[in-house]
Amino acid sequence: MALSDELAYLPATELAARVRRRDLSPVEVTDAFIQRIERRNPSLNAFVYLAFDDARRRAKDAEQAVLRGEELGPLHGVPTAMKDLFDFHPGWPSTLGGIRALKGHVIDAYCAWAERIERAGAIILGKTNSPIMGFRGTTDNYLFGPTRNPFNLAKNPGGSSGGSAAAVADGLVPFAEGTDGGGSIRIPAAWSGVYGYKASFGRVPAVARPNAFSLDTPFIFEGVLTRTVEDAALVLSALAGYDPRDPFSLDETVDFAGAVRRSIRGMKIAYSPDLDVFPVDRRVRKVVDEAVRAFEEAGARVEPVRVGIRHHQRELSDVWCRLIMPINIGALESFRRQGIDLLGEHREDFPPEYLEWVDRGYRMTMLEFIRDQEIRTEVYDAIQGVLNRYDLLVTPTLATVAVDNATDGNTVGPREVEGEAVDPLIGWCLTYVVNFTGHPAASAPAGLSDDGLPVGLQIIGRRYADADVLAASAALERVRPWKDLYRIPAARPV
């Protein structure tokens, strides 16, 4: 077996341990993952920018640090990937999700995620695909085209962190960056059969400029996609912590690794199969209903609940689309001030659904904004009301299984689920309501549908109770191990 295949599905924790023991060198590890990417990425389209020269230089430096006996970071020599959206690395292009006019655009700065992950010793191999401005739950764009799901190449892996999720599922990297403004970590985690974690708002810093206060409407998060809960805890330990550049950054520590080892015996867990208002595909419901039993087997008490959300799902998805517009319009106006009029001469670079919402965003009134925030508050009160009585709330992550990729660069989700119309951009995702509220949430693999497609289980915790979400995720992984899922993409012919 080639070293690239031997290492492909090792957890980041194991790779880091082998590097520290000098069983593997950072150069060997980096070269092995580069070889696998070169072999498999052409059929997946997970990576859209390859930084192999930079990675090999960092790997050589990392190897010398090991040989000199220096103190090593927790991710020393472990390969990873970052997302091509609002995520920057000096000298690397940033297309904001495949905007053709930005093909060669370089923002010569670090985002906080890349800064901290490299400080922890990880080696970034490149950037992964996402939809334009991250404005949908699928990954496709006019510049790079769709990313393909490792479990079925005709299907989409979800979005907007779909390139990262597909890369992790296919063993191209052990973990990768995700960002989440409506489910963009949890959505592709569910469809790609990996673990996605969105910490409490402020737990992982994000540095936004020119508007440092733009990440709370709705709450927008930095996070991680992995194949194991322990890996997520390891990466979070490197990412979390106070950053004075982020006005929302939390100045407190969490024992993420300890949380993974905790028992959930005695926990009270609420289960909602639909958050009261979402139509859910029978195939998804069947898998999630069975997966929820794992918490009882681990000693928790699970009870069905009504959440108390009173607004129709179409109204809620419209609220999300409006509330995400200020950060989008802010980015577009920032480029206009730099002399790049994306909505003028480059308007055709954007899909029609995005343009429709941007145009509506420019016309939005203050009264409409206030009303949307009031609806958001009602959703917060409903979810918090459940979490006042229970430790966790669990739901399906998504209402449906993965959709087919389009051929025109404009893949969207389903337009109806179980006969009920939904917004194809986000309306089939039970994730965005948690971006209204700021609670920590994860998507964990629940199993496969009868047609062999991954299904995700969403685990929502109390505000700042990240340890509870990780503990429950780890309990699910112990009782219903999902590592064998990856035999499917591993066996896929290239």
Tab-separated table of C-alpha atoms in Angstrom:
chain	number	residue	atom	x	y	z
A	1	MET	CA	0.000	0.000	0.000
A	2	ALA	CA	1.314	3.453	-0.882
A	3	LEU	CA	2.091	5.715	2.080
A	4	SER	CA	-0.492	8.183	0.777
A	5	ASP	CA	-3.206	5.549	1.173
A	6	GLU	CA	-1.853	4.265	4.476
A	7	LEU	CA	-2.011	7.738	6.046
A	8	ALA	CA	-5.188	8.958	4.325
A	9	TYR	CA	-7.639	8.046	7.075
A	10	LEU	CA	-5.417	8.415	10.122
A	11	PRO	CA	-6.819	10.992	12.546
A	12	ALA	CA	-4.951	14.246	13.041
A	13	THR	CA	-4.314	13.217	16.645
A	14	GLU	CA	-2.479	10.081	15.467
A	15	LEU	CA	-0.510	11.892	12.764
A	16	ALA	CA	0.634	14.531	15.264
A	17	ALA	CA	1.624	11.839	17.757
A	18	ARG	CA	3.667	9.944	15.156
A	19	VAL	CA	5.451	13.129	14.135
A	20	ARG	CA	6.310	13.878	17.776
A	21	ARG	CA	7.628	10.305	18.231
A	22	ARG	CA	9.647	10.704	14.997
A	23	ASP	CA	7.869	7.694	13.486
A	24	LEU	CA	6.917	9.984	10.605
A	25	SER	CA	8.528	13.174	9.378
A	26	PRO	CA	6.473	16.227	8.393
A	27	VAL	CA	8.020	15.970	4.924
A	28	GLU	CA	6.861	12.354	4.517
A	29	VAL	CA	3.365	13.222	5.700
A	30	THR	CA	3.062	16.304	3.501
A	31	ASP	CA	4.333	14.504	0.408
A	32	ALA	CA	1.944	11.605	1.014
A	33	PHE	CA	-1.112	13.855	1.184
A	34	ILE	CA	0.035	15.883	-1.818
A	35	GLN	CA	0.279	12.654	-3.824
A	36	ARG	CA	-3.225	11.672	-2.792
A	37	ILE	CA	-4.607	15.082	-3.743
A	38	GLU	CA	-2.900	14.920	-7.134
A	39	ARG	CA	-4.464	11.519	-7.728
A	40	ARG	CA	-7.992	12.076	-6.425
A	41	ASN	CA	-8.807	15.773	-6.554
A	42	PRO	CA	-9.350	15.872	-10.347
A	43	SER	CA	-12.467	13.740	-9.900
A	44	LEU	CA	-13.654	15.517	-6.736
A	45	ASN	CA	-12.851	19.185	-7.385
A	46	ALA	CA	-12.482	19.756	-3.653
A	47	PHE	CA	-9.310	21.879	-3.895
A	48	VAL	CA	-9.348	24.935	-6.142
A	49	TYR	CA	-5.933	26.344	-5.204
A	50	LEU	CA	-2.904	24.137	-4.520
A	51	ALA	CA	-0.100	25.592	-2.396
A	52	PHE	CA	2.252	22.630	-2.582
A	53	ASP	CA	5.494	24.619	-2.874
A	54	ASP	CA	4.651	26.616	0.247
A	55	ALA	CA	3.581	23.428	2.027
A	56	ARG	CA	6.823	21.607	1.225
A	57	ARG	CA	8.855	24.548	2.524
A	58	ARG	CA	6.899	24.562	5.759
A	59	ALA	CA	7.248	20.780	6.049
A	60	LYS	CA	11.037	21.039	5.777
A	61	ASP	CA	11.078	23.709	8.465
A	62	ALA	CA	8.794	21.540	10.621
A	63	GLU	CA	11.117	18.562	10.168
A	64	GLN	CA	14.111	20.622	11.299
A	65	ALA	CA	12.192	21.732	14.392
A	66	VAL	CA	11.605	18.080	15.299
A	67	LEU	CA	15.269	17.195	14.787
A	68	ARG	CA	16.387	20.147	16.925
A	69	GLY	CA	14.126	19.010	19.750
A	70	GLU	CA	12.086	22.207	19.781
A	71	GLU	CA	8.762	22.487	21.530
A	72	LEU	CA	6.127	21.439	19.002
A	73	GLY	CA	2.600	22.701	18.513
A	74	PRO	CA	-0.359	20.350	18.950
A	75	LEU	CA	-0.775	19.980	15.157
A	76	HIS	CA	2.898	19.978	14.210
A	77	GLY	CA	3.365	18.518	10.727
A	78	VAL	CA	-0.338	17.739	10.161
A	79	PRO	CA	-1.718	18.736	6.714
A	80	THR	CA	-4.918	20.709	6.398
A	81	ALA	CA	-6.873	22.948	4.019
A	82	MET	CA	-8.618	26.296	4.236
A	83	LYS	CA	-11.738	27.540	2.517
A	84	ASP	CA	-11.817	29.914	-0.458
A	85	LEU	CA	-14.313	32.446	0.845
A	86	PHE	CA	-13.576	35.258	3.317
A	87	ASP	CA	-10.435	33.371	4.314
A	88	PHE	CA	-7.029	34.777	3.503
A	89	HIS	CA	-3.396	33.685	3.395
A	90	PRO	CA	-0.562	35.958	2.252
A	91	GLY	CA	0.189	35.526	-1.433
A	92	TRP	CA	-2.737	33.189	-2.143
A	93	PRO	CA	-5.736	34.076	-4.330
A	94	SER	CA	-9.127	34.707	-2.760
A	95	THR	CA	-12.075	34.482	-5.139
A	96	LEU	CA	-14.806	34.701	-2.454
A	97	GLY	CA	-16.350	31.484	-3.669
A	98	GLY	CA	-15.494	31.430	-7.349
A	99	ILE	CA	-16.231	34.968	-8.567
A	100	ARG	CA	-14.659	35.042	-12.030
A	101	ALA	CA	-13.547	38.673	-11.750
A	102	LEU	CA	-11.499	37.768	-8.663
A	103	LYS	CA	-9.672	34.812	-10.209
A	104	GLY	CA	-6.233	36.323	-9.602
A	105	HIS	CA	-7.205	38.535	-6.660
A	106	VAL	CA	-4.769	38.318	-3.740
A	107	ILE	CA	-5.495	39.646	-0.252
A	108	ASP	CA	-2.047	39.778	1.284
A	109	ALA	CA	-3.112	39.054	4.858
A	110	TYR	CA	-3.855	36.220	7.245
A	111	CYS	CA	-7.323	35.340	8.443
A	112	ALA	CA	-7.361	34.375	12.127
A	113	TRP	CA	-7.997	30.686	11.295
A	114	ALA	CA	-4.892	30.359	9.114
A	115	GLU	CA	-2.803	32.371	11.547
A	116	ARG	CA	-3.683	30.179	14.524
A	117	ILE	CA	-3.604	26.863	12.697
A	118	GLU	CA	-0.105	27.521	11.354
A	119	ARG	CA	1.014	28.668	14.802
A	120	ALA	CA	-0.121	25.247	16.067
A	121	GLY	CA	2.197	23.619	13.517
A	122	ALA	CA	-0.294	22.516	10.854
A	123	ILE	CA	0.641	22.733	7.174
A	124	ILE	CA	-1.984	24.205	4.842
A	125	LEU	CA	-1.953	22.473	1.441
A	126	GLY	CA	-4.298	24.845	-0.364
A	127	LYS	CA	-7.814	26.257	-0.546
A	128	THR	CA	-11.100	24.448	-1.068
A	129	ASN	CA	-14.165	25.189	-3.155
A	130	SER	CA	-17.269	27.070	-1.981
A	131	PRO	CA	-20.243	28.818	-3.618
A	132	ILE	CA	-20.128	32.510	-4.446
A	133	MET	CA	-20.171	34.536	-1.208
A	134	GLY	CA	-21.167	31.333	0.624
A	135	PHE	CA	-24.805	32.128	-0.133
A	136	ARG	CA	-26.359	28.666	-0.383
A	137	GLY	CA	-26.173	25.181	1.099
A	138	THR	CA	-24.485	23.620	-1.937
A	139	THR	CA	-21.005	24.014	-3.419
A	140	ASP	CA	-20.848	25.125	-7.045
A	141	ASN	CA	-19.865	28.289	-8.904
A	142	TYR	CA	-19.231	29.595	-12.399
A	143	LEU	CA	-15.435	29.728	-12.040
A	144	PHE	CA	-14.544	26.313	-10.612
A	145	GLY	CA	-17.751	24.306	-11.059
A	146	PRO	CA	-19.244	21.877	-8.554
A	147	THR	CA	-17.459	19.853	-5.946
A	148	ARG	CA	-18.481	16.198	-6.060
A	149	ASN	CA	-19.560	14.071	-3.142
A	150	PRO	CA	-17.099	11.233	-2.375
A	151	PHE	CA	-20.015	8.884	-1.657
A	152	ASN	CA	-21.540	9.477	-5.096
A	153	LEU	CA	-19.751	11.627	-7.656
A	154	ALA	CA	-23.034	12.679	-9.262
A	155	LYS	CA	-24.090	14.336	-6.012
A	156	ASN	CA	-23.152	17.579	-4.289
A	157	PRO	CA	-21.313	17.494	-0.923
A	158	GLY	CA	-23.299	20.403	0.532
A	159	GLY	CA	-22.050	23.883	1.278
A	160	SER	CA	-20.831	26.315	1.667
A	161	SER	CA	-17.761	24.514	3.076
A	162	GLY	CA	-18.315	21.696	0.601
A	163	GLY	CA	-14.773	21.549	-0.747
A	164	SER	CA	-13.447	21.158	2.784
A	165	ALA	CA	-15.986	18.473	3.671
A	166	ALA	CA	-15.315	16.458	0.517
A	167	ALA	CA	-11.558	16.709	1.077
A	168	VAL	CA	-11.887	15.369	4.620
A	169	ALA	CA	-14.314	12.595	3.631
A	170	ASP	CA	-12.027	11.428	0.830
A	171	GLY	CA	-8.881	11.404	2.962
A	172	LEU	CA	-7.221	14.325	1.172
A	173	VAL	CA	-6.618	15.990	4.565
A	174	PRO	CA	-7.496	14.895	8.109
A	175	PHE	CA	-9.248	18.187	8.893
A	176	ALA	CA	-10.163	21.412	7.129
A	177	GLU	CA	-11.546	24.859	7.777
A	178	GLY	CA	-15.224	25.588	7.643
A	179	THR	CA	-17.146	28.792	8.196
A	180	ASP	CA	-20.792	28.840	9.178
A	181	GLY	CA	-23.314	31.637	8.719
A	182	GLY	CA	-26.370	29.447	8.119
A	183	GLY	CA	-25.044	25.910	8.449
A	184	SER	CA	-22.041	26.021	6.148
A	185	ILE	CA	-20.041	23.658	8.376
A	186	ARG	CA	-22.914	21.387	9.400
A	187	ILE	CA	-24.626	21.114	5.998
A	188	PRO	CA	-21.638	19.617	4.129
A	189	ALA	CA	-20.707	17.566	7.185
A	190	ALA	CA	-24.121	15.896	6.935
A	191	TRP	CA	-24.049	15.227	3.190
A	192	SER	CA	-20.375	14.198	3.157
A	193	GLY	CA	-20.471	11.898	6.175
A	194	VAL	CA	-18.003	13.837	8.357
A	195	TYR	CA	-18.116	15.657	11.686
A	196	GLY	CA	-18.616	19.419	11.646
A	197	TYR	CA	-18.416	21.660	14.682
A	198	LYS	CA	-19.584	25.260	15.135
A	199	ALA	CA	-18.562	26.500	18.571
A	200	SER	CA	-20.407	29.076	20.672
A	201	PHE	CA	-20.289	32.510	19.107
A	202	GLY	CA	-17.024	34.193	20.096
A	203	ARG	CA	-15.270	30.970	21.089
A	204	VAL	CA	-13.166	30.887	17.905
A	205	PRO	CA	-12.126	34.410	16.931
A	206	ALA	CA	-12.741	35.852	13.488
A	207	VAL	CA	-11.255	39.150	12.400
A	208	ALA	CA	-13.591	41.066	10.072
A	209	ARG	CA	-12.594	44.328	8.413
A	210	PRO	CA	-13.506	47.010	7.510
A	211	ASN	CA	-16.552	46.251	9.714
A	212	ALA	CA	-15.467	44.421	12.867
A	213	PHE	CA	-19.110	44.134	13.982
A	214	SER	CA	-20.489	42.428	10.875
A	215	LEU	CA	-20.522	38.830	12.139
A	216	ASP	CA	-23.581	38.871	14.405
A	217	THR	CA	-26.430	39.293	11.882
A	218	PRO	CA	-26.853	36.375	11.771
A	219	PHE	CA	-24.075	34.898	13.906
A	220	ILE	CA	-21.190	33.808	11.652
A	221	PHE	CA	-18.614	31.329	12.907
A	222	GLU	CA	-15.202	29.869	12.136
A	223	GLY	CA	-14.919	26.132	12.758
A	224	VAL	CA	-13.670	22.791	11.586
A	225	LEU	CA	-14.581	19.632	9.673
A	226	THR	CA	-12.995	16.359	10.781
A	227	ARG	CA	-13.620	12.626	10.721
A	228	THR	CA	-13.464	12.162	14.511
A	229	VAL	CA	-14.748	14.151	17.468
A	230	GLU	CA	-11.337	13.899	19.129
A	231	ASP	CA	-9.775	15.615	16.114
A	232	ALA	CA	-12.330	18.417	16.350
A	233	ALA	CA	-11.425	18.897	20.015
A	234	LEU	CA	-7.726	18.999	19.158
A	235	VAL	CA	-8.212	21.600	16.425
A	236	LEU	CA	-10.545	23.689	18.573
A	237	SER	CA	-7.910	23.784	21.300
A	238	ALA	CA	-5.608	25.456	18.762
A	239	LEU	CA	-8.244	27.840	17.382
A	240	ALA	CA	-10.108	29.001	20.481
A	241	GLY	CA	-9.043	31.849	22.717
A	242	TYR	CA	-9.168	35.590	23.030
A	243	ASP	CA	-8.177	37.832	20.132
A	244	PRO	CA	-8.373	41.587	20.824
A	245	ARG	CA	-9.073	42.285	17.130
A	246	ASP	CA	-12.445	40.503	17.447
A	247	PRO	CA	-14.910	42.505	19.591
A	248	PHE	CA	-16.958	39.338	20.193
A	249	SER	CA	-13.999	37.154	21.213
A	250	LEU	CA	-14.400	35.221	24.478
A	251	ASP	CA	-11.645	35.328	27.074
A	252	GLU	CA	-12.117	31.925	28.650
A	253	THR	CA	-10.769	28.428	28.184
A	254	VAL	CA	-12.555	25.134	27.587
A	255	ASP	CA	-11.084	21.682	28.125
A	256	PHE	CA	-12.121	20.385	24.707
A	257	ALA	CA	-10.072	17.182	25.002
A	258	GLY	CA	-11.511	16.437	28.426
A	259	ALA	CA	-15.045	16.944	27.137
A	260	VAL	CA	-14.576	14.166	24.585
A	261	ARG	CA	-13.791	11.704	27.391
A	262	ARG	CA	-16.795	12.676	29.549
A	263	SER	CA	-19.760	10.408	30.133
A	264	ILE	CA	-23.218	11.693	29.212
A	265	ARG	CA	-24.952	9.431	31.719
A	266	GLY	CA	-27.815	11.370	33.279
A	267	MET	CA	-27.977	14.037	30.579
A	268	LYS	CA	-31.438	15.146	29.466
A	269	ILE	CA	-31.680	15.380	25.676
A	270	ALA	CA	-34.636	16.809	23.752
A	271	TYR	CA	-35.336	15.373	20.304
A	272	SER	CA	-37.214	17.259	17.619
A	273	PRO	CA	-37.480	15.479	14.261
A	274	ASP	CA	-38.451	18.695	12.421
A	275	LEU	CA	-38.058	21.774	14.678
A	276	ASP	CA	-41.870	21.898	14.426
A	277	VAL	CA	-41.884	23.540	10.984
A	278	PHE	CA	-39.602	21.722	8.525
A	279	PRO	CA	-40.751	18.966	6.168
A	280	VAL	CA	-38.221	16.117	6.502
A	281	ASP	CA	-37.575	13.385	3.948
A	282	ARG	CA	-38.662	9.950	5.215
A	283	ARG	CA	-35.218	8.553	4.388
A	284	VAL	CA	-33.589	11.098	6.687
A	285	ARG	CA	-36.138	10.641	9.470
A	286	LYS	CA	-35.588	6.869	9.478
A	287	VAL	CA	-31.819	7.154	9.920
A	288	VAL	CA	-31.973	9.912	12.540
A	289	ASP	CA	-34.685	8.217	14.611
A	290	GLU	CA	-32.440	5.175	14.906
A	291	ALA	CA	-29.281	7.194	15.644
A	292	VAL	CA	-30.929	9.077	18.511
A	293	ARG	CA	-31.220	5.793	20.419
A	294	ALA	CA	-27.446	5.831	20.807
A	295	PHE	CA	-27.727	8.568	23.429
A	296	GLU	CA	-30.019	6.363	25.527
A	297	GLU	CA	-27.565	3.490	25.168
A	298	ALA	CA	-24.881	5.858	26.494
A	299	GLY	CA	-26.988	6.581	29.587
A	300	ALA	CA	-28.790	9.804	28.653
A	301	ARG	CA	-32.531	10.356	28.810
A	302	VAL	CA	-34.075	11.305	25.452
A	303	GLU	CA	-37.528	12.857	25.189
A	304	PRO	CA	-39.460	14.098	22.149
A	305	VAL	CA	-40.338	17.801	22.329
A	306	ARG	CA	-42.208	20.557	20.628
A	307	VAL	CA	-39.787	23.437	20.222
A	308	GLY	CA	-42.359	26.193	19.956
A	309	ILE	CA	-41.241	27.836	16.711
A	310	ARG	CA	-44.364	29.474	15.312
A	311	HIS	CA	-43.229	30.943	11.998
A	312	HIS	CA	-43.516	29.000	8.740
A	313	GLN	CA	-40.225	27.667	7.378
A	314	ARG	CA	-40.563	29.783	4.203
A	315	GLU	CA	-40.834	32.910	6.326
A	316	LEU	CA	-37.794	31.884	8.372
A	317	SER	CA	-35.621	31.187	5.333
A	318	ASP	CA	-36.548	34.610	3.920
A	319	VAL	CA	-35.519	36.189	7.232
A	320	TRP	CA	-32.136	34.469	7.024
A	321	CYS	CA	-31.595	35.600	3.431
A	322	ARG	CA	-32.351	39.196	4.379
A	323	LEU	CA	-30.244	39.223	7.548
A	324	ILE	CA	-27.156	37.847	5.756
A	325	MET	CA	-27.335	40.667	3.204
A	326	PRO	CA	-25.568	43.423	5.211
A	327	ILE	CA	-22.277	41.498	5.303
A	328	ASN	CA	-22.656	40.648	1.610
A	329	ILE	CA	-23.418	44.208	0.582
A	330	GLY	CA	-20.615	45.434	2.811
A	331	ALA	CA	-18.142	43.190	0.946
A	332	LEU	CA	-19.463	44.299	-2.446
A	333	GLU	CA	-19.187	47.963	-1.466
A	334	SER	CA	-15.665	47.417	-0.140
A	335	PHE	CA	-14.634	46.083	-3.547
A	336	ARG	CA	-16.377	49.013	-5.246
A	337	ARG	CA	-14.255	51.410	-3.176
A	338	GLN	CA	-11.179	49.505	-4.385
A	339	GLY	CA	-12.223	50.058	-8.008
A	340	ILE	CA	-13.818	46.613	-8.629
A	341	ASP	CA	-17.511	47.076	-9.424
A	342	LEU	CA	-18.688	43.501	-9.069
A	343	LEU	CA	-22.378	44.337	-9.495
A	344	GLY	CA	-21.734	46.542	-12.506
A	345	GLU	CA	-19.409	45.219	-15.183
A	346	HIS	CA	-19.141	41.794	-13.487
A	347	ARG	CA	-22.812	41.235	-12.654
A	348	GLU	CA	-22.933	38.111	-14.849
A	349	ASP	CA	-20.417	36.450	-12.499
A	350	PHE	CA	-23.221	35.949	-9.959
A	351	PRO	CA	-26.112	33.453	-10.031
A	352	PRO	CA	-29.587	34.955	-10.415
A	353	GLU	CA	-30.756	33.850	-6.953
A	354	TYR	CA	-27.917	35.788	-5.350
A	355	LEU	CA	-28.561	38.906	-7.418
A	356	GLU	CA	-32.236	38.828	-6.501
A	357	TRP	CA	-31.453	38.866	-2.782
A	358	VAL	CA	-28.714	41.493	-3.126
A	359	ASP	CA	-31.100	43.781	-5.002
A	360	ARG	CA	-33.699	43.229	-2.268
A	361	GLY	CA	-31.037	43.904	0.347
A	362	TYR	CA	-30.240	47.309	-1.109
A	363	ARG	CA	-33.952	48.165	-0.882
A	364	MET	CA	-34.476	46.810	2.643
A	365	THR	CA	-35.887	49.323	5.127
A	366	MET	CA	-35.011	49.784	8.780
A	367	LEU	CA	-38.530	48.680	9.745
A	368	GLU	CA	-38.050	45.420	7.835
A	369	PHE	CA	-34.714	44.867	9.576
A	370	ILE	CA	-36.280	45.458	12.985
A	371	ARG	CA	-39.110	43.019	12.247
A	372	ASP	CA	-36.643	40.350	11.104
A	373	GLN	CA	-34.681	40.771	14.323
A	374	GLU	CA	-37.925	40.361	16.294
A	375	ILE	CA	-38.662	37.084	14.485
A	376	ARG	CA	-35.085	36.018	15.175
A	377	THR	CA	-35.694	36.770	18.866
A	378	GLU	CA	-38.802	34.594	18.894
A	379	VAL	CA	-36.751	31.703	17.451
A	380	TYR	CA	-34.087	32.303	20.103
A	381	ASP	CA	-36.693	32.216	22.859
A	382	ALA	CA	-38.134	28.950	21.540
A	383	ILE	CA	-34.798	27.145	21.335
A	384	GLN	CA	-33.541	28.607	24.595
A	385	GLY	CA	-36.813	27.571	26.208
A	386	VAL	CA	-36.073	23.962	25.329
A	387	LEU	CA	-32.488	24.298	26.556
A	388	ASN	CA	-33.691	25.740	29.858
A	389	ARG	CA	-35.231	22.323	30.488
A	390	TYR	CA	-32.763	20.040	28.683
A	391	ASP	CA	-28.997	19.834	28.314
A	392	LEU	CA	-29.131	19.369	24.542
A	393	LEU	CA	-31.520	19.582	21.603
A	394	VAL	CA	-30.972	17.127	18.741
A	395	THR	CA	-32.522	17.250	15.272
A	396	PRO	CA	-31.790	16.058	11.748
A	397	THR	CA	-29.120	18.351	10.309
A	398	LEU	CA	-30.887	18.530	6.945
A	399	ALA	CA	-34.323	17.696	5.613
A	400	THR	CA	-33.050	15.666	2.667
A	401	VAL	CA	-30.143	13.668	1.265
A	402	ALA	CA	-27.608	15.003	-1.242
A	403	VAL	CA	-28.879	16.417	-4.539
A	404	ASP	CA	-27.469	15.919	-8.029
A	405	ASN	CA	-24.905	18.414	-9.303
A	406	ALA	CA	-26.062	20.754	-12.042
A	407	THR	CA	-24.057	21.282	-15.223
A	408	ASP	CA	-24.374	25.082	-15.429
A	409	GLY	CA	-22.426	26.098	-12.307
A	410	ASN	CA	-25.606	26.796	-10.349
A	411	THR	CA	-26.437	23.750	-8.223
A	412	VAL	CA	-29.113	24.439	-5.614
A	413	GLY	CA	-30.941	22.286	-3.107
A	414	PRO	CA	-34.410	20.777	-3.487
A	415	ARG	CA	-37.380	22.994	-4.246
A	416	GLU	CA	-39.709	20.787	-2.265
A	417	VAL	CA	-39.438	18.157	0.464
A	418	GLU	CA	-42.206	15.611	1.054
A	419	GLY	CA	-44.481	17.648	-1.215
A	420	GLU	CA	-43.919	20.962	0.606
A	421	ALA	CA	-42.206	23.872	-1.141
A	422	VAL	CA	-38.907	25.040	0.371
A	423	ASP	CA	-36.360	27.683	-0.563
A	424	PRO	CA	-33.772	25.810	-2.674
A	425	LEU	CA	-30.918	27.922	-1.277
A	426	ILE	CA	-31.327	27.223	2.454
A	427	GLY	CA	-34.908	26.173	3.236
A	428	TRP	CA	-34.126	22.448	3.543
A	429	CYS	CA	-31.506	23.074	6.246
A	430	LEU	CA	-32.430	22.812	9.937
A	431	THR	CA	-29.162	24.607	10.665
A	432	TYR	CA	-29.674	28.301	9.991
A	433	VAL	CA	-32.027	28.799	12.946
A	434	VAL	CA	-29.013	28.141	15.213
A	435	ASN	CA	-27.212	31.011	13.471
A	436	PHE	CA	-30.100	33.192	14.608
A	437	THR	CA	-29.332	32.180	18.207
A	438	GLY	CA	-25.562	31.666	18.599
A	439	HIS	CA	-25.757	28.305	20.376
A	440	PRO	CA	-22.949	25.769	19.819
A	441	ALA	CA	-23.919	23.035	17.376
A	442	ALA	CA	-22.423	20.056	15.590
A	443	SER	CA	-23.404	17.712	12.806
A	444	ALA	CA	-22.369	14.120	13.395
A	445	PRO	CA	-22.767	11.195	10.981
A	446	ALA	CA	-26.008	9.362	11.778
A	447	GLY	CA	-25.609	6.674	9.123
A	448	LEU	CA	-26.453	6.071	5.490
A	449	SER	CA	-29.816	6.201	3.762
A	450	ASP	CA	-31.086	3.134	1.951
A	451	ASP	CA	-29.538	4.553	-1.234
A	452	GLY	CA	-26.106	4.858	0.401
A	453	LEU	CA	-26.021	8.611	1.061
A	454	PRO	CA	-24.825	10.109	4.374
A	455	VAL	CA	-27.308	11.561	6.851
A	456	GLY	CA	-26.355	13.951	9.648
A	457	LEU	CA	-27.622	14.430	13.201
A	458	GLN	CA	-27.501	17.979	14.598
A	459	ILE	CA	-26.572	18.400	18.278
A	460	ILE	CA	-27.342	21.823	19.786
A	461	GLY	CA	-26.104	22.880	23.222
A	462	ARG	CA	-26.763	25.672	25.667
A	463	ARG	CA	-24.938	28.936	25.052
A	464	TYR	CA	-21.239	28.409	25.824
A	465	ALA	CA	-21.766	24.742	26.785
A	466	ASP	CA	-19.417	23.513	24.059
A	467	ALA	CA	-18.206	20.723	26.328
A	468	ASP	CA	-21.696	19.184	26.424
A	469	VAL	CA	-21.980	19.149	22.619
A	470	LEU	CA	-18.563	17.511	22.268
A	471	ALA	CA	-19.326	14.979	25.011
A	472	ALA	CA	-22.577	13.921	23.341
A	473	SER	CA	-20.905	13.781	19.927
A	474	ALA	CA	-18.162	11.540	21.280
A	475	ALA	CA	-20.731	9.294	22.989
A	476	LEU	CA	-22.563	8.899	19.675
A	477	GLU	CA	-19.280	8.040	17.956
A	478	ARG	CA	-18.466	5.399	20.600
A	479	VAL	CA	-21.901	3.760	20.483
A	480	ARG	CA	-22.407	4.080	16.702
A	481	PRO	CA	-18.854	4.245	15.266
A	482	TRP	CA	-18.838	5.881	11.866
A	483	LYS	CA	-15.228	5.250	10.825
A	484	ASP	CA	-16.306	2.408	8.541
A	485	LEU	CA	-18.253	4.918	6.433
A	486	TYR	CA	-14.976	5.987	4.872
A	487	ARG	CA	-14.387	2.608	3.292
A	488	ILE	CA	-16.918	3.702	0.700
A	489	PRO	CA	-15.113	6.797	-0.627
A	490	ALA	CA	-11.748	5.076	-0.078
A	491	ALA	CA	-12.795	2.307	-2.443
A	492	ARG	CA	-14.132	4.694	-5.073
A	493	PRO	CA	-12.291	4.289	-8.386
A	494	VAL	CA	-10.480	7.415	-9.519
